[in-house]
mmCIF file of C-alpha atoms in Angstrom:
data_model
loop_
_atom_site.group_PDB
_atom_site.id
_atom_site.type_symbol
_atom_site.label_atom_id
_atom_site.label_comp_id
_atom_site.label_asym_id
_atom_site.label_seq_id
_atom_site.Cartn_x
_atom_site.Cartn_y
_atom_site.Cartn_z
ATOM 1 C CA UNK Z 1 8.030 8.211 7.162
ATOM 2 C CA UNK Z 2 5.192 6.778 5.300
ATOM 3 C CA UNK Z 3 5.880 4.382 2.288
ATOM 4 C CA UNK Z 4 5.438 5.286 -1.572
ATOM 5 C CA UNK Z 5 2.668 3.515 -2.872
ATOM 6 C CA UNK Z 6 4.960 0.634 -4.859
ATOM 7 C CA UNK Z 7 7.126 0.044 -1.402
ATOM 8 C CA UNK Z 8 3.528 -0.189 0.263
ATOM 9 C CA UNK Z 9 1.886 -2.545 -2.374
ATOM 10 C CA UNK Z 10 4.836 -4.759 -2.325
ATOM 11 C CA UNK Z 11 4.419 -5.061 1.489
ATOM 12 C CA UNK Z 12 1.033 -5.543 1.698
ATOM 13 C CA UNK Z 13 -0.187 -7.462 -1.722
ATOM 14 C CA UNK Z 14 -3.557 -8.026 -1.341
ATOM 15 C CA UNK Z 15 -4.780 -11.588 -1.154
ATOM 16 C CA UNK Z 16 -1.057 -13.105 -1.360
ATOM 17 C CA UNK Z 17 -1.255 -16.879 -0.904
ATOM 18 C CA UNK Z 18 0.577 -19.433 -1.727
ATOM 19 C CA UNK Z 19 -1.044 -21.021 -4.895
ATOM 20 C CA UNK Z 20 -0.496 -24.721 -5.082
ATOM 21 C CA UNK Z 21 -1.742 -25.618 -8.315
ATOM 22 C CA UNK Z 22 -4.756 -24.842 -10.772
ATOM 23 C CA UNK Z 23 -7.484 -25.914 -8.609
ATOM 24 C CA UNK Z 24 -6.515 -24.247 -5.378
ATOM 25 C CA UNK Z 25 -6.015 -20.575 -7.240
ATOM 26 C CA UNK Z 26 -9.125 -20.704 -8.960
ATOM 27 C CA UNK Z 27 -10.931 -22.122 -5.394
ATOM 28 C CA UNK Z 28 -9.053 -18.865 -3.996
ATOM 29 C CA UNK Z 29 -10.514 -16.832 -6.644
ATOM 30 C CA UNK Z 30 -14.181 -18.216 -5.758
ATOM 31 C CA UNK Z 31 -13.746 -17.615 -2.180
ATOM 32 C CA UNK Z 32 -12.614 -14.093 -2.519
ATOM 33 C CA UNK Z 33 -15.354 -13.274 -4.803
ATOM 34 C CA UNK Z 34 -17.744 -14.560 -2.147
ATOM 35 C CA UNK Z 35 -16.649 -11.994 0.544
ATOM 36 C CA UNK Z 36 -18.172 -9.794 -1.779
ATOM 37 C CA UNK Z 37 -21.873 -10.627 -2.651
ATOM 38 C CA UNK Z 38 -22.965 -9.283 -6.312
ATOM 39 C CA UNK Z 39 -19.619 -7.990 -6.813
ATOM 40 C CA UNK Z 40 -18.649 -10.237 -9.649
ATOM 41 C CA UNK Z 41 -21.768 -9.527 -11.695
ATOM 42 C CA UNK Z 42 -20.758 -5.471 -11.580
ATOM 43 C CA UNK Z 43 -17.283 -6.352 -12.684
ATOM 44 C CA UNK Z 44 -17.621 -9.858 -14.902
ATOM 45 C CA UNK Z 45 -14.723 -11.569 -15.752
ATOM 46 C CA UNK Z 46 -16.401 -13.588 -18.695
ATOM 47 C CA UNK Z 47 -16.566 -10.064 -20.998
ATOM 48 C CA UNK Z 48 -13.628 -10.437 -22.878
ATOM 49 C CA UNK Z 49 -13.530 -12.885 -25.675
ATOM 50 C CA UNK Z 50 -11.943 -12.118 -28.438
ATOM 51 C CA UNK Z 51 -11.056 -8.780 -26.639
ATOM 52 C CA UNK Z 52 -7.219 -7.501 -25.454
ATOM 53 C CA UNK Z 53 -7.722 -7.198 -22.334
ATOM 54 C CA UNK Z 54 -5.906 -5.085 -19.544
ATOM 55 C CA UNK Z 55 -6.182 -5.428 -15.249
ATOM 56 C CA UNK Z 56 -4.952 -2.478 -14.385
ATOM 57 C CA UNK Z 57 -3.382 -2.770 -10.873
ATOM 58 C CA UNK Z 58 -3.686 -6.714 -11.565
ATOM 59 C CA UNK Z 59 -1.820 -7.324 -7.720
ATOM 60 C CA UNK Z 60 -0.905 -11.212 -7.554
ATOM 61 C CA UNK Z 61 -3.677 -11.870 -10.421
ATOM 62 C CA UNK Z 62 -6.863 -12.673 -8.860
ATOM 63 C CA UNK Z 63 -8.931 -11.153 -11.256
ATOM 64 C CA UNK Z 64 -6.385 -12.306 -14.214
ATOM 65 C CA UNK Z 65 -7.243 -15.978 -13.164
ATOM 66 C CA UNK Z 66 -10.837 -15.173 -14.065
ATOM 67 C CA UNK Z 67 -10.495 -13.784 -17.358
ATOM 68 C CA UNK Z 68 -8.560 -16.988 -17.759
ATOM 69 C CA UNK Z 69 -10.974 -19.249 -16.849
ATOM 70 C CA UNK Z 70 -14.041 -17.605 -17.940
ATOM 71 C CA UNK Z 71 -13.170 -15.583 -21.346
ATOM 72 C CA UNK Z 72 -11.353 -16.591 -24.210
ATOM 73 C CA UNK Z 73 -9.365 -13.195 -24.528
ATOM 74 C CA UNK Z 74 -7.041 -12.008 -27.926
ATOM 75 C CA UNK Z 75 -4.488 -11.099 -24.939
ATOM 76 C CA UNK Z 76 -4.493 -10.221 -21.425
ATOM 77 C CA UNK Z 77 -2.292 -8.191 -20.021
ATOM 78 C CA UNK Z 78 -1.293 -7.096 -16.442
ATOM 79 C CA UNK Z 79 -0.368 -3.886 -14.920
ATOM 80 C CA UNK Z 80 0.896 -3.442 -11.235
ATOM 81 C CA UNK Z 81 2.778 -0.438 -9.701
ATOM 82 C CA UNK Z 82 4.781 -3.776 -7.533
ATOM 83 C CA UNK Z 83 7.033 -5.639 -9.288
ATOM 84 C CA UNK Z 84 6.643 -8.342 -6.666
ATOM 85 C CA UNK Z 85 2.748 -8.432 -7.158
ATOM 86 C CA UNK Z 86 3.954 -8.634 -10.859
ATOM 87 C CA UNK Z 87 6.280 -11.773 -9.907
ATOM 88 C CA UNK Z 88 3.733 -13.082 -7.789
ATOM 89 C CA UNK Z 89 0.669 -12.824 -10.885
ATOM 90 C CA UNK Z 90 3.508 -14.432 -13.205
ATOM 91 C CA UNK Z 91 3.471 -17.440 -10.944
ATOM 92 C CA UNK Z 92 -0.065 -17.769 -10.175
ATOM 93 C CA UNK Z 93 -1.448 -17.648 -14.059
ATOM 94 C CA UNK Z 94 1.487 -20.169 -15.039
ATOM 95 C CA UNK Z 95 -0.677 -22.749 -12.600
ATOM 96 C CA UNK Z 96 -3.322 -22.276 -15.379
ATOM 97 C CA UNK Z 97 -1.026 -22.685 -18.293
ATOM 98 C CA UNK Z 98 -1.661 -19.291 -20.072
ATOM 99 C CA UNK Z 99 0.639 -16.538 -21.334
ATOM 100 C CA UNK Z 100 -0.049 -12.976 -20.155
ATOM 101 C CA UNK Z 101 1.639 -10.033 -20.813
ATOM 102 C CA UNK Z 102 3.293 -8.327 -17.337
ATOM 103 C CA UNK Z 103 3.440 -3.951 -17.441
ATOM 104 C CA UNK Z 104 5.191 -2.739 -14.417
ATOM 105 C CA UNK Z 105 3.620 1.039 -13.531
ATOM 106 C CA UNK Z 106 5.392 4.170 -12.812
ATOM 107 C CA UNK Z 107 4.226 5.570 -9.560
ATOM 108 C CA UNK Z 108 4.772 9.488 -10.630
ATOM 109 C CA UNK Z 109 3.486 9.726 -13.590
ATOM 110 C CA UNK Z 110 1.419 6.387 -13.851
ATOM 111 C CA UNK Z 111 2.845 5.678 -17.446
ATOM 112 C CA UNK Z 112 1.692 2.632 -19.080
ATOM 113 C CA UNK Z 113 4.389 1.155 -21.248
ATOM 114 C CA UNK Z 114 2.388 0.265 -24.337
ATOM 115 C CA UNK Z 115 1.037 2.283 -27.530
ATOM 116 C CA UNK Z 116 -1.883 4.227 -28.099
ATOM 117 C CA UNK Z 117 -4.795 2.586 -28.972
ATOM 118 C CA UNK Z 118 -4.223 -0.803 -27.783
ATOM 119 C CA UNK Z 119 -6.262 -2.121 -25.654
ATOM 120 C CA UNK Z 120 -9.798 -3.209 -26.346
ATOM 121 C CA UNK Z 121 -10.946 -3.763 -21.939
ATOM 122 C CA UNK Z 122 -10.072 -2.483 -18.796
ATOM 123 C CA UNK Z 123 -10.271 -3.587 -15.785
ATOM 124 C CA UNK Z 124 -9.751 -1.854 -12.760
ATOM 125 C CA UNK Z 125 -10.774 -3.414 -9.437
ATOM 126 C CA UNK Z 126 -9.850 -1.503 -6.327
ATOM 127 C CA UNK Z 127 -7.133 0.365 -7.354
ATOM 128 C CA UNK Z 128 -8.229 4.211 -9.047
ATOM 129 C CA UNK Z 129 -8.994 5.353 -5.373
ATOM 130 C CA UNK Z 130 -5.092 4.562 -4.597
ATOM 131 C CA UNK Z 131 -3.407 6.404 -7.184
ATOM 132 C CA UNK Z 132 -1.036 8.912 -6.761
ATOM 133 C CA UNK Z 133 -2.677 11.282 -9.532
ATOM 134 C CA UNK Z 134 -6.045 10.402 -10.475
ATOM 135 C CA UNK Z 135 -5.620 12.618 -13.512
ATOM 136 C CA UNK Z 136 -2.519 11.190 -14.444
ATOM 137 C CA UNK Z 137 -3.942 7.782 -14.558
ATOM 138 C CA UNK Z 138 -7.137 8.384 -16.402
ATOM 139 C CA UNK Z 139 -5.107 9.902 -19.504
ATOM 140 C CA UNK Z 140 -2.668 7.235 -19.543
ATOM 141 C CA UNK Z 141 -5.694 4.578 -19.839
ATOM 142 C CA UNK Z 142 -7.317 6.525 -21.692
ATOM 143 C CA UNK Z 143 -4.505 6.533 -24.057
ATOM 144 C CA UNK Z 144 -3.671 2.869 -24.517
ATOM 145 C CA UNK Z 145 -7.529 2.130 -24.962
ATOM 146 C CA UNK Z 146 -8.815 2.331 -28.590
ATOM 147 C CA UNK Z 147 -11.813 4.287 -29.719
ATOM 148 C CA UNK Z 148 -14.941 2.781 -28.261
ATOM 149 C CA UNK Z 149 -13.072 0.488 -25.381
ATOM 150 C CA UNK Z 150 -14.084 0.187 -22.340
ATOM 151 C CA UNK Z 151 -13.042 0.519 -18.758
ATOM 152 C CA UNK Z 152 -14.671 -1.005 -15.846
ATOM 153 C CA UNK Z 153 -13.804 0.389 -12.033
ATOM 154 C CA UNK Z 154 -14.526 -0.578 -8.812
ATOM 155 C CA UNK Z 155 -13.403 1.992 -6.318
ATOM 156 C CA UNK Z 156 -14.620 2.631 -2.648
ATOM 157 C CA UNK Z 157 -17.839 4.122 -2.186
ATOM 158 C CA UNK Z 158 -18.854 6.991 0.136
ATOM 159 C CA UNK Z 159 -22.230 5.925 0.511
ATOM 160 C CA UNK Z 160 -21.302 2.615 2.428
ATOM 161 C CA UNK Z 161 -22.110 0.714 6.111
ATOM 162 C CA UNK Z 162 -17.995 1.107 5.903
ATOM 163 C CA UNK Z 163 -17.392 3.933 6.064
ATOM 164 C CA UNK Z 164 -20.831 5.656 8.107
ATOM 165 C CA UNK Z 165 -20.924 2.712 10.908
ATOM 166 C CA UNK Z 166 -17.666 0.875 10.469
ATOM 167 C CA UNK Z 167 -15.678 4.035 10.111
ATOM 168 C CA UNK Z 168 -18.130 6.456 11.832
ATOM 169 C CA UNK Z 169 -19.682 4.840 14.777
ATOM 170 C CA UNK Z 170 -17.553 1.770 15.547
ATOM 171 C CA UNK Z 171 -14.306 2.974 15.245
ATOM 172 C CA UNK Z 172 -14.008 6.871 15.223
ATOM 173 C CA UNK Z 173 -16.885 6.466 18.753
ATOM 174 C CA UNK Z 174 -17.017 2.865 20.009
ATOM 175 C CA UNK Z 175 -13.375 2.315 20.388
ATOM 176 C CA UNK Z 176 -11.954 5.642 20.049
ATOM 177 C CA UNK Z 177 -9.464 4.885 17.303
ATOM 178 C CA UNK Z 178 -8.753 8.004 15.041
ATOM 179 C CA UNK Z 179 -11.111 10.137 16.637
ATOM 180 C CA UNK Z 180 -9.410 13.117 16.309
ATOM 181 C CA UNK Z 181 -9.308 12.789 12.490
ATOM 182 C CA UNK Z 182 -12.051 13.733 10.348
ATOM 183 C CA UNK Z 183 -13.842 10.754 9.012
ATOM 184 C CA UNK Z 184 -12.467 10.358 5.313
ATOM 185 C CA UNK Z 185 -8.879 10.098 7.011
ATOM 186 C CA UNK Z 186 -10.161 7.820 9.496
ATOM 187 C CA UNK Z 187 -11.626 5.839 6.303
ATOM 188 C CA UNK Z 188 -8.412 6.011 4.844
ATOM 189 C CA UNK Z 189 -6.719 4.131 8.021
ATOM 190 C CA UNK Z 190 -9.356 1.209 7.802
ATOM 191 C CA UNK Z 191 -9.554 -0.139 4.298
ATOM 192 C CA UNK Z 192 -5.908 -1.302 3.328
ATOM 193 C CA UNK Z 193 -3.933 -1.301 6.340
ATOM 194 C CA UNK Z 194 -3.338 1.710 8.527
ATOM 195 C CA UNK Z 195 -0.488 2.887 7.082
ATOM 196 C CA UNK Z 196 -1.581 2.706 3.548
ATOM 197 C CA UNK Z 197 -0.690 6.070 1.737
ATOM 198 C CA UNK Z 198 -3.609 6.580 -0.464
ATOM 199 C CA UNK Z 199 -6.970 5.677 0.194
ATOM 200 C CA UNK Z 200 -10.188 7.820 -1.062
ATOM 201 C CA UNK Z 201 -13.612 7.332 -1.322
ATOM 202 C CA UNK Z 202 -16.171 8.780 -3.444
ATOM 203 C CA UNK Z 203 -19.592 9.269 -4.211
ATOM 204 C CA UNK Z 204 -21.037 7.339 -6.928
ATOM 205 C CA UNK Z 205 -21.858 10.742 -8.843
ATOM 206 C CA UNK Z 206 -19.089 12.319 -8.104
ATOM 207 C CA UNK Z 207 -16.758 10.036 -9.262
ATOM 208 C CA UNK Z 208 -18.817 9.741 -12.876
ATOM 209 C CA UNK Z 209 -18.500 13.685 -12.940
ATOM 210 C CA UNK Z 210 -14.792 13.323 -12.238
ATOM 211 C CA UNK Z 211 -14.005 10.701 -14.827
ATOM 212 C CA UNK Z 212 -16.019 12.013 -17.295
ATOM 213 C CA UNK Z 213 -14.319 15.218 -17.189
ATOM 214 C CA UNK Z 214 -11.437 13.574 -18.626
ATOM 215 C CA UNK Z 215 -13.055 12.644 -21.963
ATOM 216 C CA UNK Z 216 -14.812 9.272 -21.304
ATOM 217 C CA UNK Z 217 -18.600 8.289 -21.332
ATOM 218 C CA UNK Z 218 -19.837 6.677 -18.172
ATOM 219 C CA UNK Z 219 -22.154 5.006 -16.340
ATOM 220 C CA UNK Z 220 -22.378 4.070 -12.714
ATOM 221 C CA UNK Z 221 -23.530 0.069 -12.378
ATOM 222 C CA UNK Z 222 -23.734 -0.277 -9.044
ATOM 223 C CA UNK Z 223 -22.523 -0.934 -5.719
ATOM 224 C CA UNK Z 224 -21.525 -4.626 -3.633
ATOM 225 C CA UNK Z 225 -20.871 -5.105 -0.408
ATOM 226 C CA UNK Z 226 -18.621 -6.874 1.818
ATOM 227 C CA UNK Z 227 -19.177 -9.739 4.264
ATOM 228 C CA UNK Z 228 -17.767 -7.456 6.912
ATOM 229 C CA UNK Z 229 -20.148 -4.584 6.404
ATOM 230 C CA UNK Z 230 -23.383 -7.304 6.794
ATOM 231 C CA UNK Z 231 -21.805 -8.320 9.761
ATOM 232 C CA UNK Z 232 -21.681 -5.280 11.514
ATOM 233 C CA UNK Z 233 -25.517 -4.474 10.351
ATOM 234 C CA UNK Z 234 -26.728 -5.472 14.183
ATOM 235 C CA UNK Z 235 -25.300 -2.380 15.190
ATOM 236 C CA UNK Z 236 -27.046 -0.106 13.104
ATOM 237 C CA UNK Z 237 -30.069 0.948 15.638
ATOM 238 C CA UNK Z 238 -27.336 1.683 18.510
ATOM 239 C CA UNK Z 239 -25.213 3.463 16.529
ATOM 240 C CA UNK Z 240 -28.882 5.676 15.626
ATOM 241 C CA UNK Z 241 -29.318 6.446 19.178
ATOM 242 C CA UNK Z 242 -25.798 7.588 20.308
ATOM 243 C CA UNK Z 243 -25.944 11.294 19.752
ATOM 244 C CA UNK Z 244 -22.360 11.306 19.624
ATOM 245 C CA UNK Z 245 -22.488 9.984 16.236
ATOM 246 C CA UNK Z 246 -22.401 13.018 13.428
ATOM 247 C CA UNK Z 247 -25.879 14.011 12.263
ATOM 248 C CA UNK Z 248 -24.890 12.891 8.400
ATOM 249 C CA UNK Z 249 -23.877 9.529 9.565
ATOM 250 C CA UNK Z 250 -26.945 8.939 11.768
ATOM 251 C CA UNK Z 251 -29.378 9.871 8.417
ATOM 252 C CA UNK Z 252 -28.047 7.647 6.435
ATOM 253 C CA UNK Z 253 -27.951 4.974 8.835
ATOM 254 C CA UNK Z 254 -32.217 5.969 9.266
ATOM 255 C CA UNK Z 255 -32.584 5.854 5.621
ATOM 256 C CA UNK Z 256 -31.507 2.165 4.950
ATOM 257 C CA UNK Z 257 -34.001 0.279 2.866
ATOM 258 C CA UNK Z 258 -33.476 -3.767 2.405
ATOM 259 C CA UNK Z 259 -33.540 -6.062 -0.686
ATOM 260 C CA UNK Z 260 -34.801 -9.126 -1.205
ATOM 261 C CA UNK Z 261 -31.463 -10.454 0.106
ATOM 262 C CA UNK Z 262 -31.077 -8.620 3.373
ATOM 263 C CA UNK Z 263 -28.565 -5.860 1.830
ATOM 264 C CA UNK Z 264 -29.088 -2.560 2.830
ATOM 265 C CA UNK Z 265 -29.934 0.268 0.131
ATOM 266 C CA UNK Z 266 -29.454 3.782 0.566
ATOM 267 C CA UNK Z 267 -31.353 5.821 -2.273
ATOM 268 C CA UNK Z 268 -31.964 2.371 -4.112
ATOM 269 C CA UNK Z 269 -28.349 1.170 -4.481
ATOM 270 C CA UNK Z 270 -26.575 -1.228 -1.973
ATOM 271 C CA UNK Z 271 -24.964 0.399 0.711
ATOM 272 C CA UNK Z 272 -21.987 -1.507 0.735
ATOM 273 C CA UNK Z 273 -18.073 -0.308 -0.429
ATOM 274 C CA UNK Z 274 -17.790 -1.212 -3.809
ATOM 275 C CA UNK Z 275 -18.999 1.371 -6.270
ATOM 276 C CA UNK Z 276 -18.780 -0.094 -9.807
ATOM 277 C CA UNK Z 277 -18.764 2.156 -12.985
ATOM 278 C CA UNK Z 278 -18.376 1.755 -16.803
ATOM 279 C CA UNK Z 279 -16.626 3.892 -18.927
ATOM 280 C CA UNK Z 280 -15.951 4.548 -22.855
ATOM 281 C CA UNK Z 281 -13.680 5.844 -24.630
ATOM 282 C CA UNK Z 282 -15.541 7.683 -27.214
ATOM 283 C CA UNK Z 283 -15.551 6.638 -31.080
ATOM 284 C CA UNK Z 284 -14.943 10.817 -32.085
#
């Protein structure tokens, strides 16, 4: 039987170290930034002075650390579906001697226990593709924010080396694992653990279309990509050749363009599986 989403998160808390003091969590913080190149300047830390500030799906507070230690926020508060990832964020922003505020998430109904019109920034890293009931979600964060606040989102992008080589070619055909499934489950095995029990992807537009239908203005910022995606990049003209290899996957694979930093582009934007949007929550 597969595990609900907070037994799953408490099992598998992303990034869960122990933090021995100040120095070492915000080192951490650097480091896991850095598996990530350009993600950071999509979705900045150092945007919310004087703001109240939100991490929705905060896990053991990697993200709260950097609002810590790079904004000067009214209040920060944390939202996590895990009480243990709750715990462990308690213990990690004590190393850095400031007070946030700890939400614990309802799975079902994603309920956010706070009023309306609260909240001045969210932040969402890596969490919106997990969620039980997108819909659900969106309204209750929608709720809590004020008129004009905003809400910046990283989910997993469809229009990645992750999932058309890593997921595509290298898994689903080179080794033969999940090849039976169609290649958005297969995606879904090879992101957070196989037995994670939600895991989508989307493409950039898509997902604006989708969250815009509930009521917000957005924009799409741009995508990042992960160390593991450039170091698969060698691949690329095999998997081309191998015939094997769906038609859709093989195109995009052909159409990859290259930055000034060796990233791959598909259409213009990195082709890597971070997808970073904002949103607002309109004035009228």
């Amino acid at each position: 039987m597969s595990l609900k989403s907070e037994e799953y998160w408490t099992q598998h808390m992303v990034s869960n170290e122990i933090w021995l003091n100040k120095v070492d969590s915000l080192d951490h913080f650097h480091w896991r930034n850095q598996q990530y190149p350009g993600y950071i300047d999509l979705m900045p830390v150092n945007c919310g002075n004087d703001l109240v500030v939100m991490d929705y799906g905060c896990g053991p507070g990697n993200d709260l650390v950097g609002y810590i230690e790079f904004s000067k926020t009214t209040k920060l508060i944390g939202a996590d579906v895990s009480k243990t990832a709750l715990k462990k964020a308690k213990e990690r922003v004590s190393l850095h001697s400031h007070n946030v505020e700890f939400v614990h998430l309802r799975e079902d109904d994603n309920v956010i226990n706070l009023p309306d019109g609260t909240i001045d920034l969210v932040h969402s890293s890596g969490v919106l593709h997990h969620v039980k009931n997108l819909g659900f979600a969106l309204n209750e964060i929608k709720r809590v924010m004020k008129p004009g606040a905003k809400l910046q989102v990283m989910i997993y992008n469809y229009n990645s080396l992750w999932l058309h080589l890593y997921t595509a070619y290298i898994h689903q055909i080179e080794k033969g694992l999940y090849s039976t499934e169609t290649v958005l489950d297969a995606f879904s095995h090879l992101t957070d653990g196989p037995n994670c029990p939600i895991s989508h992807c989307y493409r950039p537009q898509e997902f604006l279309r989708l969250v815009c239908s509930y009521g917000f203005h957005g924009k799409f910022r741009g995508s990042s990509i992960s160390l593991t995606e450039l170091n698969i990049l060698s691949k690329r003209f095999i998997a081309i050749k191998n015939r094997k290899l769906d038609a859709e996957h093989r195109n995009f694979l052909s159409k990859l363009t290259f930055n000034e930093y060796g990233h791959p582009l598909y259409k213009g934007n990195v082709a890597g599986i971070n997808a970073c949007f904002e949103f607002t929550k309109p004035i009228t």
